[in-house]
Amino acid sequence: RKSATAAALDTAIARMGGQETLARIERVRFEMMTLWQRLTFDSRPTDLISTYELHSDLRNYPLVSWRNTRRFVSGPQMQEMTDIVQKDAGIRRFPPTPDGAASPWSPINVAYIDERKEVFAFAPERLLLAAHAASDLRALSDTTIAGQSHARLSATIDGYPTTILIRRSDGFLAMARYHAGQP
């Protein structure tokens, strides 16, 4: 008889197309929009000045390579900035200089390497397979969120102690929660 842990995880994997399908995913592309808000942490009222960034997020899992191109409004026009992050190094190309000359590629700090590790580890198409393979996978007590029951699982995913929540009503992955330092 399957354990409740294995059954909940197997159902979630099946809902995403099955273990074989997920294991074949090597490259993905996400098109996203981020809303940045500048907030202050003092008692004065916040003047919400927001900006939007359009992202093209390309991931190559076998090469451990991430290309994130961001487009944002800068003055009267859109600007573009591209980061390429691999397992142990990253580079960035800034927008062209005011005279229109292309900017050179520059190294970026370890925070982006850590971010690549996180976005790869917690991508839904990878998270459930990593949990399935984790030697420390175990069931926690169920919880209720917004009136819906969720199975809670615990596993270490790429070095991060993680809690995974799977909705009992439909078996879909609902959330992953972890803590990580941000240098």
Tab-separated table of C-alpha atoms in Angstrom:
chain	number	residue	atom	x	y	z
A	1	ARG	CA	0.000	0.000	0.000
A	2	LYS	CA	1.341	3.432	-0.933
A	3	SER	CA	1.987	5.898	1.798
A	4	ALA	CA	-0.083	9.081	1.910
A	5	THR	CA	3.092	10.991	1.057
A	6	ALA	CA	3.769	8.991	-2.090
A	7	ALA	CA	0.108	9.045	-3.142
A	8	ALA	CA	-0.216	12.840	-2.884
A	9	LEU	CA	3.067	13.377	-4.719
A	10	ASP	CA	2.262	10.804	-7.425
A	11	THR	CA	-1.118	12.476	-8.003
A	12	ALA	CA	0.492	15.905	-8.362
A	13	ILE	CA	3.072	14.508	-10.810
A	14	ALA	CA	0.302	12.826	-12.818
A	15	ARG	CA	-1.663	16.105	-12.943
A	16	MET	CA	1.369	17.755	-14.578
A	17	GLY	CA	1.634	15.078	-17.274
A	18	GLY	CA	3.453	12.267	-15.501
A	19	GLN	CA	6.974	11.537	-14.388
A	20	GLU	CA	8.276	10.640	-17.868
A	21	THR	CA	6.892	13.835	-19.392
A	22	LEU	CA	8.340	16.044	-16.651
A	23	ALA	CA	11.723	14.294	-16.875
A	24	ARG	CA	11.905	15.088	-20.616
A	25	ILE	CA	11.588	18.845	-20.094
A	26	GLU	CA	15.009	20.301	-20.866
A	27	ARG	CA	14.243	23.883	-21.863
A	28	VAL	CA	11.454	26.290	-20.960
A	29	ARG	CA	10.573	29.881	-21.743
A	30	PHE	CA	8.489	32.110	-19.504
A	31	GLU	CA	7.164	35.510	-20.534
A	32	MET	CA	6.396	37.556	-17.402
A	33	MET	CA	5.681	41.034	-16.147
A	34	THR	CA	7.030	42.322	-12.836
A	35	LEU	CA	5.598	45.309	-10.997
A	36	TRP	CA	8.261	47.035	-8.900
A	37	GLN	CA	7.104	49.330	-6.125
A	38	ARG	CA	9.426	51.607	-4.211
A	39	LEU	CA	8.448	51.656	-0.572
A	40	THR	CA	9.949	53.323	2.457
A	41	PHE	CA	10.165	51.839	5.916
A	42	ASP	CA	9.402	54.937	7.927
A	43	SER	CA	6.250	56.541	9.293
A	44	ARG	CA	5.711	58.931	6.369
A	45	PRO	CA	3.057	58.043	3.804
A	46	THR	CA	4.514	56.097	0.896
A	47	ASP	CA	4.544	57.737	-2.501
A	48	LEU	CA	3.922	54.654	-4.624
A	49	ILE	CA	6.046	54.996	-7.719
A	50	SER	CA	5.700	51.799	-9.691
A	51	THR	CA	7.518	50.517	-12.704
A	52	TYR	CA	6.894	47.475	-14.854
A	53	GLU	CA	9.438	45.136	-16.378
A	54	LEU	CA	8.721	42.647	-19.131
A	55	HIS	CA	10.816	39.472	-18.797
A	56	SER	CA	11.794	36.752	-21.236
A	57	ASP	CA	13.102	33.988	-18.983
A	58	LEU	CA	14.861	31.171	-20.885
A	59	ARG	CA	16.099	28.133	-18.975
A	60	ASN	CA	18.255	25.282	-20.230
A	61	TYR	CA	18.273	22.681	-17.472
A	62	PRO	CA	20.929	20.268	-18.863
A	63	LEU	CA	23.351	23.183	-19.407
A	64	VAL	CA	22.412	24.767	-16.043
A	65	SER	CA	22.021	28.013	-17.962
A	66	TRP	CA	19.524	30.843	-17.465
A	67	ARG	CA	19.026	33.854	-19.743
A	68	ASN	CA	16.757	36.571	-18.364
A	69	THR	CA	16.078	39.555	-20.619
A	70	ARG	CA	14.240	42.467	-19.008
A	71	ARG	CA	12.643	45.339	-20.873
A	72	PHE	CA	11.613	48.481	-19.022
A	73	VAL	CA	10.681	52.102	-19.679
A	74	SER	CA	13.592	54.491	-19.300
A	75	GLY	CA	12.697	58.012	-20.312
A	76	PRO	CA	10.839	58.096	-23.622
A	77	GLN	CA	11.817	54.588	-24.740
A	78	MET	CA	12.102	50.941	-23.747
A	79	GLN	CA	15.496	49.726	-22.588
A	80	GLU	CA	16.707	46.131	-22.431
A	81	MET	CA	19.082	44.417	-20.046
A	82	THR	CA	20.133	40.766	-20.308
A	83	ASP	CA	21.595	38.453	-17.664
A	84	ILE	CA	23.141	35.092	-18.526
A	85	VAL	CA	23.741	32.942	-15.470
A	86	GLN	CA	25.302	29.521	-15.411
A	87	LYS	CA	26.132	27.214	-12.530
A	88	ASP	CA	29.064	29.226	-11.173
A	89	ALA	CA	29.194	32.528	-13.085
A	90	GLY	CA	27.007	35.223	-14.541
A	91	ILE	CA	27.271	38.181	-16.900
A	92	ARG	CA	25.042	41.160	-17.720
A	93	ARG	CA	24.672	43.395	-20.731
A	94	PHE	CA	23.330	46.804	-19.763
A	95	PRO	CA	21.254	49.023	-22.072
A	96	PRO	CA	23.140	50.969	-24.748
A	97	THR	CA	25.007	54.066	-23.634
A	98	PRO	CA	23.370	57.505	-24.163
A	99	ASP	CA	25.173	57.834	-27.488
A	100	GLY	CA	23.658	54.517	-28.638
A	101	ALA	CA	26.822	52.430	-28.363
A	102	ALA	CA	26.380	48.831	-27.214
A	103	SER	CA	27.381	48.172	-23.635
A	104	PRO	CA	29.952	45.455	-22.939
A	105	TRP	CA	29.100	42.331	-20.961
A	106	SER	CA	29.993	42.686	-17.260
A	107	PRO	CA	30.243	40.094	-14.479
A	108	ILE	CA	27.411	39.970	-11.925
A	109	ASN	CA	27.589	38.941	-8.295
A	110	VAL	CA	26.835	35.655	-6.585
A	111	ALA	CA	23.264	36.717	-5.721
A	112	TYR	CA	22.290	35.997	-9.332
A	113	ILE	CA	23.914	32.558	-9.193
A	114	ASP	CA	21.894	31.861	-6.037
A	115	GLU	CA	18.742	33.153	-7.756
A	116	ARG	CA	19.349	30.835	-10.726
A	117	LYS	CA	19.677	27.927	-8.321
A	118	GLU	CA	16.366	28.868	-6.667
A	119	VAL	CA	14.367	29.416	-9.866
A	120	PHE	CA	15.621	26.106	-11.269
A	121	ALA	CA	14.954	24.166	-8.051
A	122	PHE	CA	11.445	25.529	-7.499
A	123	ALA	CA	10.178	25.538	-11.079
A	124	PRO	CA	7.003	23.442	-10.926
A	125	GLU	CA	8.206	21.182	-13.742
A	126	ARG	CA	11.244	20.248	-11.617
A	127	LEU	CA	10.111	20.607	-8.006
A	128	LEU	CA	7.893	17.526	-7.830
A	129	LEU	CA	10.524	15.271	-9.416
A	130	ALA	CA	13.135	16.567	-6.969
A	131	ALA	CA	10.776	15.885	-4.067
A	132	HIS	CA	10.091	12.382	-5.413
A	133	ALA	CA	13.843	11.701	-5.476
A	134	ALA	CA	14.565	13.286	-2.061
A	135	SER	CA	15.831	10.849	0.540
A	136	ASP	CA	14.170	12.837	3.327
A	137	LEU	CA	10.667	13.145	1.796
A	138	ARG	CA	8.021	12.804	4.487
A	139	ALA	CA	4.412	13.701	5.141
A	140	LEU	CA	3.475	16.471	7.516
A	141	SER	CA	-0.001	17.066	8.890
A	142	ASP	CA	-2.535	18.423	6.398
A	143	THR	CA	-3.479	22.075	6.572
A	144	THR	CA	-6.412	24.183	5.424
A	145	ILE	CA	-5.956	27.316	3.315
A	146	ALA	CA	-8.996	29.368	2.277
A	147	GLY	CA	-11.257	26.492	3.256
A	148	GLN	CA	-9.391	23.915	1.131
A	149	SER	CA	-7.464	20.958	2.508
A	150	HIS	CA	-3.817	20.660	1.458
A	151	ALA	CA	-1.367	17.794	1.902
A	152	ARG	CA	1.930	19.056	3.318
A	153	LEU	CA	5.176	17.324	2.422
A	154	SER	CA	8.683	18.048	3.608
A	155	ALA	CA	11.835	17.433	1.546
A	156	THR	CA	15.230	18.952	0.923
A	157	ILE	CA	15.263	20.395	-2.606
A	158	ASP	CA	18.717	21.287	-3.949
A	159	GLY	CA	19.920	21.971	-0.393
A	160	TYR	CA	16.821	23.964	0.679
A	161	PRO	CA	14.588	22.496	3.422
A	162	THR	CA	11.177	22.815	1.745
A	163	THR	CA	7.508	22.398	2.573
A	164	ILE	CA	5.347	21.483	-0.433
A	165	LEU	CA	1.574	21.916	-0.395
A	166	ILE	CA	-0.681	19.899	-2.694
A	167	ARG	CA	-4.426	20.593	-2.862
A	168	ARG	CA	-6.417	17.568	-1.755
A	169	SER	CA	-9.413	18.560	-3.913
A	170	ASP	CA	-7.645	18.256	-7.275
A	171	GLY	CA	-4.142	16.961	-6.518
A	172	PHE	CA	-2.375	19.996	-7.999
A	173	LEU	CA	0.765	21.596	-6.586
A	174	ALA	CA	-0.346	24.693	-4.689
A	175	MET	CA	2.839	26.096	-3.155
A	176	ALA	CA	6.406	25.464	-2.056
A	177	ARG	CA	7.852	27.286	0.940
A	178	TYR	CA	11.550	27.534	1.764
A	179	HIS	CA	14.033	29.881	3.394
A	180	ALA	CA	17.233	31.072	1.757
A	181	GLY	CA	19.824	33.694	2.534
A	182	GLN	CA	20.152	36.617	0.147
A	183	PRO	CA	23.654	38.112	0.129
